[in-house]
PDB file of N, CA and C in Angstrom:
ATOM      1  N   UNK A   4      -1.252 115.721 160.111  1.00 62.00           N
ATOM      2  CA  UNK A   4      -0.730 114.477 159.598  1.00 62.00           C
ATOM      3  C   UNK A   4       0.166 114.730 158.387  1.00 62.00           C
ATOM      4  N   UNK A   5      -0.215 115.623 157.501  1.00 83.00           N
ATOM      5  CA  UNK A   5       0.592 115.922 156.322  1.00 83.00           C
ATOM      6  C   UNK A   5       1.916 116.553 156.717  1.00 83.00           C
ATOM      7  N   UNK A   6       1.907 117.384 157.726  1.00 90.00           N
ATOM      8  CA  UNK A   6       3.140 118.010 158.198  1.00 90.00           C
ATOM      9  C   UNK A   6       4.102 116.962 158.736  1.00 90.00           C
ATOM     10  N   UNK A   7       3.575 115.973 159.413  1.00 93.00           N
ATOM     11  CA  UNK A   7       4.426 114.901 159.937  1.00 93.00           C
ATOM     12  C   UNK A   7       5.057 114.101 158.801  1.00 93.00           C
ATOM     13  N   UNK A   8       4.279 113.830 157.761  1.00 94.00           N
ATOM     14  CA  UNK A   8       4.809 113.092 156.615  1.00 94.00           C
ATOM     15  C   UNK A   8       5.872 113.912 155.890  1.00 94.00           C
ATOM     16  N   UNK A   9       5.628 115.192 155.745  1.00 93.00           N
ATOM     17  CA  UNK A   9       6.606 116.060 155.097  1.00 93.00           C
ATOM     18  C   UNK A   9       7.898 116.151 155.888  1.00 93.00           C
ATOM     19  N   UNK A  10       7.776 116.253 157.197  1.00 94.00           N
ATOM     20  CA  UNK A  10       8.967 116.322 158.047  1.00 94.00           C
ATOM     21  C   UNK A  10       9.750 115.018 157.985  1.00 94.00           C
ATOM     22  N   UNK A  11       9.041 113.902 157.966  1.00 95.00           N
ATOM     23  CA  UNK A  11       9.706 112.600 157.875  1.00 95.00           C
ATOM     24  C   UNK A  11      10.399 112.440 156.523  1.00 95.00           C
ATOM     25  N   UNK A  12       9.743 112.859 155.446  1.00 94.00           N
ATOM     26  CA  UNK A  12      10.336 112.772 154.111  1.00 94.00           C
ATOM     27  C   UNK A  12      11.587 113.639 154.022  1.00 94.00           C
ATOM     28  N   UNK A  13      11.537 114.826 154.598  1.00 94.00           N
ATOM     29  CA  UNK A  13      12.701 115.712 154.598  1.00 94.00           C
ATOM     30  C   UNK A  13      13.844 115.114 155.406  1.00 94.00           C
ATOM     31  N   UNK A  14      13.527 114.518 156.526  1.00 94.00           N
ATOM     32  CA  UNK A  14      14.542 113.859 157.344  1.00 94.00           C
ATOM     33  C   UNK A  14      15.196 112.708 156.584  1.00 94.00           C
ATOM     34  N   UNK A  15      14.392 111.914 155.897  1.00 94.00           N
ATOM     35  CA  UNK A  15      14.940 110.793 155.112  1.00 94.00           C
ATOM     36  C   UNK A  15      15.820 111.295 153.980  1.00 94.00           C
ATOM     37  N   UNK A  16      15.381 112.324 153.286  1.00 93.00           N
ATOM     38  CA  UNK A  16      16.149 112.871 152.171  1.00 93.00           C
ATOM     39  C   UNK A  16      17.488 113.419 152.632  1.00 93.00           C
ATOM     40  N   UNK A  17      17.491 114.190 153.703  1.00 92.00           N
ATOM     41  CA  UNK A  17      18.754 114.750 154.185  1.00 92.00           C
ATOM     42  C   UNK A  17      19.677 113.664 154.722  1.00 92.00           C
ATOM     43  N   UNK A  18      19.111 112.629 155.303  1.00 92.00           N
ATOM     44  CA  UNK A  18      19.940 111.515 155.776  1.00 92.00           C
ATOM     45  C   UNK A  18      20.591 110.789 154.611  1.00 92.00           C
ATOM     46  N   UNK A  19      19.831 110.548 153.555  1.00 90.00           N
ATOM     47  CA  UNK A  19      20.397 109.883 152.380  1.00 90.00           C
ATOM     48  C   UNK A  19      21.472 110.732 151.716  1.00 90.00           C
ATOM     49  N   UNK A  20      21.248 112.024 151.629  1.00 87.00           N
ATOM     50  CA  UNK A  20      22.263 112.898 151.035  1.00 87.00           C
ATOM     51  C   UNK A  20      23.539 112.899 151.861  1.00 87.00           C
ATOM     52  N   UNK A  21      23.413 112.833 153.158  1.00 87.00           N
ATOM     53  CA  UNK A  21      24.600 112.796 154.014  1.00 87.00           C
ATOM     54  C   UNK A  21      25.356 111.487 153.849  1.00 87.00           C
ATOM     55  N   UNK A  22      24.641 110.397 153.659  1.00 88.00           N
ATOM     56  CA  UNK A  22      25.285 109.095 153.491  1.00 88.00           C
ATOM     57  C   UNK A  22      25.928 108.980 152.114  1.00 88.00           C
ATOM     58  N   UNK A  23      25.206 109.356 151.074  1.00 85.00           N
ATOM     59  CA  UNK A  23      25.688 109.198 149.704  1.00 85.00           C
ATOM     60  C   UNK A  23      26.733 110.256 149.362  1.00 85.00           C
ATOM     61  N   UNK A  24      26.513 111.484 149.761  1.00 87.00           N
ATOM     62  CA  UNK A  24      27.399 112.617 149.516  1.00 87.00           C
ATOM     63  C   UNK A  24      27.845 112.682 148.052  1.00 87.00           C
ATOM     64  N   UNK A  25      26.949 113.103 147.158  1.00 83.00           N
ATOM     65  CA  UNK A  25      27.274 113.096 145.729  1.00 83.00           C
ATOM     66  C   UNK A  25      28.419 114.032 145.349  1.00 83.00           C
ATOM     67  N   UNK A  26      28.667 115.065 146.130  1.00 86.00           N
ATOM     68  CA  UNK A  26      29.757 115.980 145.787  1.00 86.00           C
ATOM     69  C   UNK A  26      31.121 115.321 145.924  1.00 86.00           C
ATOM     70  N   UNK A  27      31.275 114.422 146.867  1.00 86.00           N
ATOM     71  CA  UNK A  27      32.559 113.743 146.999  1.00 86.00           C
ATOM     72  C   UNK A  27      32.604 112.455 146.187  1.00 86.00           C
ATOM     73  N   UNK A  28      31.464 111.893 145.835  1.00 86.00           N
ATOM     74  CA  UNK A  28      31.440 110.660 145.048  1.00 86.00           C
ATOM     75  C   UNK A  28      31.722 110.917 143.571  1.00 86.00           C
ATOM     76  N   UNK A  29      31.389 112.096 143.070  1.00 89.00           N
ATOM     77  CA  UNK A  29      31.570 112.393 141.653  1.00 89.00           C
ATOM     78  C   UNK A  29      33.030 112.344 141.217  1.00 89.00           C
ATOM     79  N   UNK A  30      33.968 113.004 141.901  1.00 91.00           N
ATOM     80  CA  UNK A  30      35.370 112.911 141.461  1.00 91.00           C
ATOM     81  C   UNK A  30      35.910 111.483 141.509  1.00 91.00           C
ATOM     82  N   UNK A  31      35.481 110.705 142.491  1.00 89.00           N
ATOM     83  CA  UNK A  31      35.937 109.319 142.573  1.00 89.00           C
ATOM     84  C   UNK A  31      35.394 108.515 141.398  1.00 89.00           C
ATOM     85  N   UNK A  32      34.134 108.717 141.064  1.00 90.00           N
ATOM     86  CA  UNK A  32      33.536 108.029 139.918  1.00 90.00           C
ATOM     87  C   UNK A  32      34.271 108.394 138.636  1.00 90.00           C
ATOM     88  N   UNK A  33      34.560 109.673 138.445  1.00 91.00           N
ATOM     89  CA  UNK A  33      35.261 110.105 137.238  1.00 91.00           C
ATOM     90  C   UNK A  33      36.669 109.534 137.170  1.00 91.00           C
ATOM     91  N   UNK A  34      37.339 109.427 138.297  1.00 93.00           N
ATOM     92  CA  UNK A  34      38.688 108.858 138.313  1.00 93.00           C
ATOM     93  C   UNK A  34      38.658 107.365 138.012  1.00 93.00           C
ATOM     94  N   UNK A  35      37.666 106.665 138.535  1.00 91.00           N
ATOM     95  CA  UNK A  35      37.582 105.225 138.314  1.00 91.00           C
ATOM     96  C   UNK A  35      37.158 104.867 136.893  1.00 91.00           C
ATOM     97  N   UNK A  36      36.452 105.767 136.233  1.00 92.00           N
ATOM     98  CA  UNK A  36      35.975 105.501 134.876  1.00 92.00           C
ATOM     99  C   UNK A  36      36.710 106.365 133.859  1.00 92.00           C
ATOM    100  N   UNK A  37      37.971 106.641 134.113  1.00 93.00           N
ATOM    101  CA  UNK A  37      38.751 107.559 133.281  1.00 93.00           C
ATOM    102  C   UNK A  37      38.831 107.128 131.820  1.00 93.00           C
ATOM    103  N   UNK A  38      39.076 105.870 131.528  1.00 94.00           N
ATOM    104  CA  UNK A  38      39.237 105.417 130.154  1.00 94.00           C
ATOM    105  C   UNK A  38      37.950 104.996 129.471  1.00 94.00           C
ATOM    106  N   UNK A  39      36.813 105.141 130.127  1.00 94.00           N
ATOM    107  CA  UNK A  39      35.540 104.689 129.583  1.00 94.00           C
ATOM    108  C   UNK A  39      34.993 105.688 128.571  1.00 94.00           C
ATOM    109  N   UNK A  40      34.224 105.185 127.624  1.00 95.00           N
ATOM    110  CA  UNK A  40      33.489 106.072 126.728  1.00 95.00           C
ATOM    111  C   UNK A  40      32.287 106.625 127.497  1.00 95.00           C
ATOM    112  N   UNK A  41      31.666 107.648 126.947  1.00 92.00           N
ATOM    113  CA  UNK A  41      30.513 108.236 127.644  1.00 92.00           C
ATOM    114  C   UNK A  41      29.360 107.235 127.741  1.00 92.00           C
ATOM    115  N   UNK A  42      29.194 106.397 126.724  1.00 95.00           N
ATOM    116  CA  UNK A  42      28.140 105.380 126.773  1.00 95.00           C
ATOM    117  C   UNK A  42      28.430 104.351 127.862  1.00 95.00           C
ATOM    118  N   UNK A  43      29.662 103.948 127.990  1.00 95.00           N
ATOM    119  CA  UNK A  43      30.028 102.974 129.022  1.00 95.00           C
ATOM    120  C   UNK A  43      29.841 103.579 130.419  1.00 95.00           C
ATOM    121  N   UNK A  44      30.146 104.860 130.577  1.00 92.00           N
ATOM    122  CA  UNK A  44      29.910 105.536 131.865  1.00 92.00           C
ATOM    123  C   UNK A  44      28.429 105.552 132.212  1.00 92.00           C
ATOM    124  N   UNK A  45      27.591 105.845 131.219  1.00 92.00           N
ATOM    125  CA  UNK A  45      26.137 105.860 131.463  1.00 92.00           C
ATOM    126  C   UNK A  45      25.640 104.485 131.884  1.00 92.00           C
ATOM    127  N   UNK A  46      26.125 103.436 131.212  1.00 93.00           N
ATOM    128  CA  UNK A  46      25.715 102.081 131.589  1.00 93.00           C
ATOM    129  C   UNK A  46      26.189 101.735 132.995  1.00 93.00           C
ATOM    130  N   UNK A  47      27.380 102.202 133.352  1.00 91.00           N
ATOM    131  CA  UNK A  47      27.906 101.943 134.689  1.00 91.00           C
ATOM    132  C   UNK A  47      27.032 102.603 135.748  1.00 91.00           C
ATOM    133  N   UNK A  48      26.646 103.840 135.511  1.00 88.00           N
ATOM    134  CA  UNK A  48      25.784 104.554 136.464  1.00 88.00           C
ATOM    135  C   UNK A  48      24.432 103.861 136.580  1.00 88.00           C
ATOM    136  N   UNK A  49      23.866 103.478 135.458  1.00 91.00           N
ATOM    137  CA  UNK A  49      22.543 102.831 135.498  1.00 91.00           C
ATOM    138  C   UNK A  49      22.582 101.504 136.232  1.00 91.00           C
ATOM    139  N   UNK A  50      23.667 100.751 136.066  1.00 91.00           N
ATOM    140  CA  UNK A  50      23.742  99.467 136.764  1.00 91.00           C
ATOM    141  C   UNK A  50      24.012  99.659 138.256  1.00 91.00           C
ATOM    142  N   UNK A  51      24.648 100.767 138.623  1.00 80.00           N
ATOM    143  CA  UNK A  51      24.931 101.034 140.035  1.00 80.00           C
ATOM    144  C   UNK A  51      23.685 101.510 140.778  1.00 80.00           C
ATOM    145  N   UNK A  52      22.799 102.161 140.073  1.00 71.00           N
ATOM    146  CA  UNK A  52      21.596 102.695 140.705  1.00 71.00           C
ATOM    147  C   UNK A  52      20.542 101.657 140.630  1.00 71.00           C
TER     148      UNK A  52
END
């Protein structure tokens, strides 16, 4: 039973990573928040998550 839960959790995690794709989202985020201060960027990330 634990192996099944672990396999399901791994499947969910890899699916989310494929959908979100943080490596390609980071440059877009940085380009969109180019003129922001670091504090404003942090608030933007927190409100998005």
